[in-house]
PDB file of C-alpha atoms and ligand atoms in Angstrom:
ATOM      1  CA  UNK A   1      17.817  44.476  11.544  1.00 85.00           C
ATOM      2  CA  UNK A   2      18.452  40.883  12.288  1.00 98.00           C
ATOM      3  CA  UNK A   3      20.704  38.953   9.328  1.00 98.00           C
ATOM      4  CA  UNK A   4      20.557  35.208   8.390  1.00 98.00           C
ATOM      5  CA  UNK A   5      22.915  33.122   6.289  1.00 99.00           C
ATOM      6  CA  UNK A   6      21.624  31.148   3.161  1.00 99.00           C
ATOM      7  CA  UNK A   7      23.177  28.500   1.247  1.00 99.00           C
ATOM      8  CA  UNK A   8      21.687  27.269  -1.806  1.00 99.00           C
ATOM      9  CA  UNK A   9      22.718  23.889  -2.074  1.00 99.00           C
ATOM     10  CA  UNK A  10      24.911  21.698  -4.931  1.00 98.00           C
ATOM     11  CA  UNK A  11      20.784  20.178  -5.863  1.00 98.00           C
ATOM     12  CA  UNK A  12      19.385  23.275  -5.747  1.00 98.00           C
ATOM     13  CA  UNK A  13      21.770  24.655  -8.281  1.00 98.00           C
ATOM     14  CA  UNK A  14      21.427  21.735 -10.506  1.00 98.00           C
ATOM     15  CA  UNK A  15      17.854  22.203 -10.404  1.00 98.00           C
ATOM     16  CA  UNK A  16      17.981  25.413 -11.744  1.00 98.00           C
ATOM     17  CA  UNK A  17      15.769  26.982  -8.820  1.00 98.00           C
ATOM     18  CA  UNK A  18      18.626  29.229  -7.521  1.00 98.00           C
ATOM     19  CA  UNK A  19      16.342  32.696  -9.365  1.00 98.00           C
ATOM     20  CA  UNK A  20      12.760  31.145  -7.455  1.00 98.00           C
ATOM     21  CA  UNK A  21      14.280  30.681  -4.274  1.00 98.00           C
ATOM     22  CA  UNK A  22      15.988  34.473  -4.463  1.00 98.00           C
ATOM     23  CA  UNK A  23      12.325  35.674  -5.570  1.00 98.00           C
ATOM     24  CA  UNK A  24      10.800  34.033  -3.040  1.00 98.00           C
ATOM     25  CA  UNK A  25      13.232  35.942  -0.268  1.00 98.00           C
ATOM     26  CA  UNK A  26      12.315  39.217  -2.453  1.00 98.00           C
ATOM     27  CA  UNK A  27       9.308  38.968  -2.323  1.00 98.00           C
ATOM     28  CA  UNK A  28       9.285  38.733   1.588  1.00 98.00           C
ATOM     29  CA  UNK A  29      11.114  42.250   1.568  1.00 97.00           C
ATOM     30  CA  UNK A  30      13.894  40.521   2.677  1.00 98.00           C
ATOM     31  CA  UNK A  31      17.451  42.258   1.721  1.00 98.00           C
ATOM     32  CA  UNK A  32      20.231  40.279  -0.381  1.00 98.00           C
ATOM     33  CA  UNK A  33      23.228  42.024   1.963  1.00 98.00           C
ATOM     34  CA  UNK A  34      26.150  39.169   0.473  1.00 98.00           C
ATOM     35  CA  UNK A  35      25.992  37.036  -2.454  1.00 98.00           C
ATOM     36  CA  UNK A  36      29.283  34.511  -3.206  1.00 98.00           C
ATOM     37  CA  UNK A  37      29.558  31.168  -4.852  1.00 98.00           C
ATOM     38  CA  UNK A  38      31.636  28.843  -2.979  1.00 98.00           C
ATOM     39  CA  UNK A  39      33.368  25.692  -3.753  1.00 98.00           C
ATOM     40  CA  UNK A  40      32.453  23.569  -0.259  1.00 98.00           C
ATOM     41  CA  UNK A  41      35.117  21.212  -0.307  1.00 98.00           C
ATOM     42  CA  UNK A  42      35.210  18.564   2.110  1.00 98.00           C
ATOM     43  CA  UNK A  43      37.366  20.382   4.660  1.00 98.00           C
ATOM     44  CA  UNK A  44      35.341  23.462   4.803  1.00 98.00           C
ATOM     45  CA  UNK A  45      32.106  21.068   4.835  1.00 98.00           C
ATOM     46  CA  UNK A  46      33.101  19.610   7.566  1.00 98.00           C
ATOM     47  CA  UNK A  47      33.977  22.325   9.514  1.00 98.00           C
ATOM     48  CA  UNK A  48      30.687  24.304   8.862  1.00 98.00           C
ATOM     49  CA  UNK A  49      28.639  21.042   9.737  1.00 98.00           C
ATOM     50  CA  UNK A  50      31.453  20.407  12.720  1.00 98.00           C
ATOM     51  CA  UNK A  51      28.192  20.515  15.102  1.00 97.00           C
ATOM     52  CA  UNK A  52      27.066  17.132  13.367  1.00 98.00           C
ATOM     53  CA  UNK A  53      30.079  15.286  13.727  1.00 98.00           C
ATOM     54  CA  UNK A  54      29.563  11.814  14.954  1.00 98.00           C
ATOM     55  CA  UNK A  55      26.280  11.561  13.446  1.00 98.00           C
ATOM     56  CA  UNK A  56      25.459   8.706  10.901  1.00 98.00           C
ATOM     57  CA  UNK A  57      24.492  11.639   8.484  1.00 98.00           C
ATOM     58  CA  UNK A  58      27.663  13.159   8.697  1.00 98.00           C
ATOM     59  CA  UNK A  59      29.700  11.849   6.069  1.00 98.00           C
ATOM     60  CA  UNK A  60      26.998  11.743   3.467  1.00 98.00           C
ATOM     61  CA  UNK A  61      26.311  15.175   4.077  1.00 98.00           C
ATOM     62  CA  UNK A  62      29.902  15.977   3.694  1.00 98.00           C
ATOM     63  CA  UNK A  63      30.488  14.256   0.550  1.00 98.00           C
ATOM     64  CA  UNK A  64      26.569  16.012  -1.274  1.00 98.00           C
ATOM     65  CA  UNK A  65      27.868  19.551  -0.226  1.00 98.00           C
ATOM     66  CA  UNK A  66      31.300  19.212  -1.562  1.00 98.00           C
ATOM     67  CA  UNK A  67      30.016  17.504  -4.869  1.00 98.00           C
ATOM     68  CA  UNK A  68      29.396  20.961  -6.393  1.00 98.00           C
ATOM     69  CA  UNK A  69      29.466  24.806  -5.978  1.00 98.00           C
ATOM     70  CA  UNK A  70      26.865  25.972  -3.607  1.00 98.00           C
ATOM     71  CA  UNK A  71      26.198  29.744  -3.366  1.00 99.00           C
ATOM     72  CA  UNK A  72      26.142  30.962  -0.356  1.00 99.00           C
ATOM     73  CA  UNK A  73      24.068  34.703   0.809  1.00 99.00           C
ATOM     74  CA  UNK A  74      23.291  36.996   3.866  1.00 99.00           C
ATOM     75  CA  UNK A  75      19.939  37.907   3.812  1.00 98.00           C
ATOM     76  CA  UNK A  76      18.404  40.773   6.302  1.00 98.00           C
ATOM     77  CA  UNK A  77      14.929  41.611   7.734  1.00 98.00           C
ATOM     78  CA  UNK A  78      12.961  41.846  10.593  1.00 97.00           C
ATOM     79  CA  UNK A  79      12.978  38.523  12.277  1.00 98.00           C
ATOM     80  CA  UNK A  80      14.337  37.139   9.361  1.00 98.00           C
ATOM     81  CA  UNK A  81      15.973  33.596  11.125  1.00 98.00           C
ATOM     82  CA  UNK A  82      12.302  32.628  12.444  1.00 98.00           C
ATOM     83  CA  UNK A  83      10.509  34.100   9.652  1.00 98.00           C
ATOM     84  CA  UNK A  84      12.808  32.183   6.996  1.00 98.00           C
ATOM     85  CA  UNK A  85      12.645  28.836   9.313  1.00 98.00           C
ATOM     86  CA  UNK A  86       9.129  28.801   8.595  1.00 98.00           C
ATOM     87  CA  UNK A  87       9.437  29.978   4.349  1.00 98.00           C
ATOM     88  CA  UNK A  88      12.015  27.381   3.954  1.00 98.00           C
ATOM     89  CA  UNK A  89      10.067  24.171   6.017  1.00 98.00           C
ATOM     90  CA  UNK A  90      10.877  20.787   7.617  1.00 98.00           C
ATOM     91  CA  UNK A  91      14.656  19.267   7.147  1.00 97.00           C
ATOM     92  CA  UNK A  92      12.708  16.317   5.169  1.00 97.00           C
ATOM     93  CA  UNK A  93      10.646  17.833   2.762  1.00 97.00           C
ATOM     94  CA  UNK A  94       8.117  14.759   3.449  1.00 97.00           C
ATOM     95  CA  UNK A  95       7.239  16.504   6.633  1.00 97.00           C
ATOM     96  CA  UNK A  96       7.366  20.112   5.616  1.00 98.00           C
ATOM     97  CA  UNK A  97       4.549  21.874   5.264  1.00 98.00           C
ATOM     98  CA  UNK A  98       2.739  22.796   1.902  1.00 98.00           C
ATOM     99  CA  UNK A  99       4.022  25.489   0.025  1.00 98.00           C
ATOM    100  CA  UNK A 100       7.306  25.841   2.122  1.00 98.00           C
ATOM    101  CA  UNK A 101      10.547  25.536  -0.236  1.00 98.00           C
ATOM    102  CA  UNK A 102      11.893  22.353   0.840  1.00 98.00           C
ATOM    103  CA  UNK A 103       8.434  20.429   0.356  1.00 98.00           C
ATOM    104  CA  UNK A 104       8.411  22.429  -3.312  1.00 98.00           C
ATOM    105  CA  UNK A 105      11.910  21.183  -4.358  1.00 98.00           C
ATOM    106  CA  UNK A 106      13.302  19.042  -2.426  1.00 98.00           C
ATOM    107  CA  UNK A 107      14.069  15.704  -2.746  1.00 98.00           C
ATOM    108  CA  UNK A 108      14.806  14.077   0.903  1.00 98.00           C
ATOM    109  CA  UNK A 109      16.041  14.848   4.102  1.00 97.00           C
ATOM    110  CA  UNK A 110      20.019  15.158   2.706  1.00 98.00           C
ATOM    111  CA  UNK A 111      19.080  16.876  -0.715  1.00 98.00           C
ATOM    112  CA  UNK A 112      16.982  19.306   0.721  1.00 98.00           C
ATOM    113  CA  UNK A 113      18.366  22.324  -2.123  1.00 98.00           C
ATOM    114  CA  UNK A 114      18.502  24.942   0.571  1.00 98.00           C
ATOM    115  CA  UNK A 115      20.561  26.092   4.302  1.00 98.00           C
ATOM    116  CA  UNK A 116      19.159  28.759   6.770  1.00 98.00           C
ATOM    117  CA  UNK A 117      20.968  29.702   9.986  1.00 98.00           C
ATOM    118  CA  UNK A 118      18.411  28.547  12.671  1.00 98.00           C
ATOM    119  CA  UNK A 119      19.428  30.940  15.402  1.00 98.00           C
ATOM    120  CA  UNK A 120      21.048  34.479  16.370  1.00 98.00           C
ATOM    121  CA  UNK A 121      23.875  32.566  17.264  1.00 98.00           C
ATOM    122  CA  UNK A 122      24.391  30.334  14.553  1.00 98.00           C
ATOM    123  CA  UNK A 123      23.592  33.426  11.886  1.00 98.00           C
ATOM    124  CA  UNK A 124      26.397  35.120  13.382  1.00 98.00           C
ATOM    125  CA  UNK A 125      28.465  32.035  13.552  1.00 98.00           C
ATOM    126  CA  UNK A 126      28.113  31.242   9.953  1.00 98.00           C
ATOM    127  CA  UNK A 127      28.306  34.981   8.506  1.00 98.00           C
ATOM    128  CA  UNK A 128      31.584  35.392  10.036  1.00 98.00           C
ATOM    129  CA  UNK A 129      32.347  31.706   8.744  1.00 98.00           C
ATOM    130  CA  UNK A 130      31.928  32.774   5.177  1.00 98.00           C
ATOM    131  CA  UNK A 131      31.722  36.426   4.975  1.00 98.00           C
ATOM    132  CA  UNK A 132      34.545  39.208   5.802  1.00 98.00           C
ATOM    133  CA  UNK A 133      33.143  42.450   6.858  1.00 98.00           C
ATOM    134  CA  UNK A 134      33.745  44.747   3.583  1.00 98.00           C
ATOM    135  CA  UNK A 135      31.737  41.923   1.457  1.00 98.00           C
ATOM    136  CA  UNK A 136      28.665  42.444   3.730  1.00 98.00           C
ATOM    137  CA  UNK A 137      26.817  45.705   2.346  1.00 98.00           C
ATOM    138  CA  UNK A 138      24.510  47.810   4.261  1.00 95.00           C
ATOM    139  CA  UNK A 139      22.324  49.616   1.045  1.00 97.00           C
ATOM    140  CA  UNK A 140      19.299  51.703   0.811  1.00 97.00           C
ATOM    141  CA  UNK A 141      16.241  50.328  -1.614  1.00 95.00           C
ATOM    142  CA  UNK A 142      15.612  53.937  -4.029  1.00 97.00           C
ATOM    143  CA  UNK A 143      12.655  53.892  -5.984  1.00 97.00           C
ATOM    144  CA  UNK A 144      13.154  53.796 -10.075  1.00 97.00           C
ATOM    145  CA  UNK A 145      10.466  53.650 -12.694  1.00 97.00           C
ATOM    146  CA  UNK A 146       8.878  50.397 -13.727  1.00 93.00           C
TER     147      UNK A 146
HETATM  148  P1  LIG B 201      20.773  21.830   6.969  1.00 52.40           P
HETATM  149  O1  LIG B 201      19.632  22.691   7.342  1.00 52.40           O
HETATM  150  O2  LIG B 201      21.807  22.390   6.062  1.00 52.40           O
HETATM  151  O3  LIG B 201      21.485  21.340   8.331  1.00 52.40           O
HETATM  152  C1  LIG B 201      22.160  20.128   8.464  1.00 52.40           C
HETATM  153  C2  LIG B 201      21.999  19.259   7.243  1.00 52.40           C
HETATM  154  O4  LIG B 201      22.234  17.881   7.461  1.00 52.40           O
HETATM  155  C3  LIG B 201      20.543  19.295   6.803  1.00 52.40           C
HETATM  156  O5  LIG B 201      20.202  20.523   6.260  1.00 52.40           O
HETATM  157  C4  LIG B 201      20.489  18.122   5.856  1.00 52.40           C
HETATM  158  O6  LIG B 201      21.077  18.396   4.596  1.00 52.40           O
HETATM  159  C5  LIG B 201      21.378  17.140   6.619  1.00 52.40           C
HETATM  160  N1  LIG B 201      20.572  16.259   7.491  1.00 52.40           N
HETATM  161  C6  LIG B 201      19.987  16.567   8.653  1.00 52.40           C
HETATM  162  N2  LIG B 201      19.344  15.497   9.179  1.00 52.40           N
HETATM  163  C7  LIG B 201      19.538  14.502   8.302  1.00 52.40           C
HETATM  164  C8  LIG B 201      19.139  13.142   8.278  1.00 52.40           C
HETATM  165  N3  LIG B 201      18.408  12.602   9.255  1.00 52.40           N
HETATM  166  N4  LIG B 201      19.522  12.399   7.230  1.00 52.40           N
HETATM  167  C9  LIG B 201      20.250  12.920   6.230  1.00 52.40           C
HETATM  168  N5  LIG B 201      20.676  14.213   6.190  1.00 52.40           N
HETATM  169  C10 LIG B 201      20.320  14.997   7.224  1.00 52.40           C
END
């Protein structure tokens, strides 16, 4: 079971879409497996972004993610980092496709309310960046009534 990490951004908190965006990923069968809010401030911004360094969106980017709490998830499925590529869309929501969450909500290429890990790599990267090992939790979906 392959696991990706998701941060919902300072915007997309602010929007109040945090609930859609986690019914969305429910509603894919995808598994919530860590859930944490996280203060991103500008040291730990930079260091998750450290692969963008140097670029002119750099500091801008820095400065949106550590303007508010962002929470930040691990979410697991089958093929979830492709599969969840695809659900969340384009970096700029002008060129994402219909119906994908960026092109939903939001509102350019730096505001763009939501973070997916975009390879096996990076997933594991960023889990271990954020997560220690006894706040990720391996559970069992039972059935209840209703
Ligand atoms: P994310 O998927 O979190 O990965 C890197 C982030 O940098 C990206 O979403 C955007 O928030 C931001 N970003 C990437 N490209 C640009 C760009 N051309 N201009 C502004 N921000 C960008």
């Amino acid at each position: 079971m392959e696991q990706t990490l998701v941060i919902i951004k300072p915007d997309g908190l602010s929007k109040k879409i945090t609930g859609k965006i986690i019914n969305i990923l429910e509603k894919e069968n995808f598994k919530m497996a860590a859930c944490r809010m996280f203060f991103l401030d500008k040291k730990k911004t930079e260091l998750f972004y450290e692969e963008h360094r140097g670029k002119e969106f750099y500091p801008p980017l820095v400065s949106f993610m550590s303007s508010n709490p962002s929470l930040v998830m691990i979410w697991q499925g089958d093929e979830i980092i492709s599969r969840l590529r695809i659900i969340v869309g384009n970096t700029n929501p002008e060129t994402a496709e219909e119906g994908t969450i960026r092109k939903m909500y939001a509102g350019d290429n730096r505001h763009n309310v939501i973070h997916c890990s975009d390879s096996p790599k990076s997933a594991q990267r960023e889990i271990d960046f954020f997560f220690p090992e006894e706040e990720i939790y391996n559970w069992e979906r039972k059935e209840y009534k209703k």
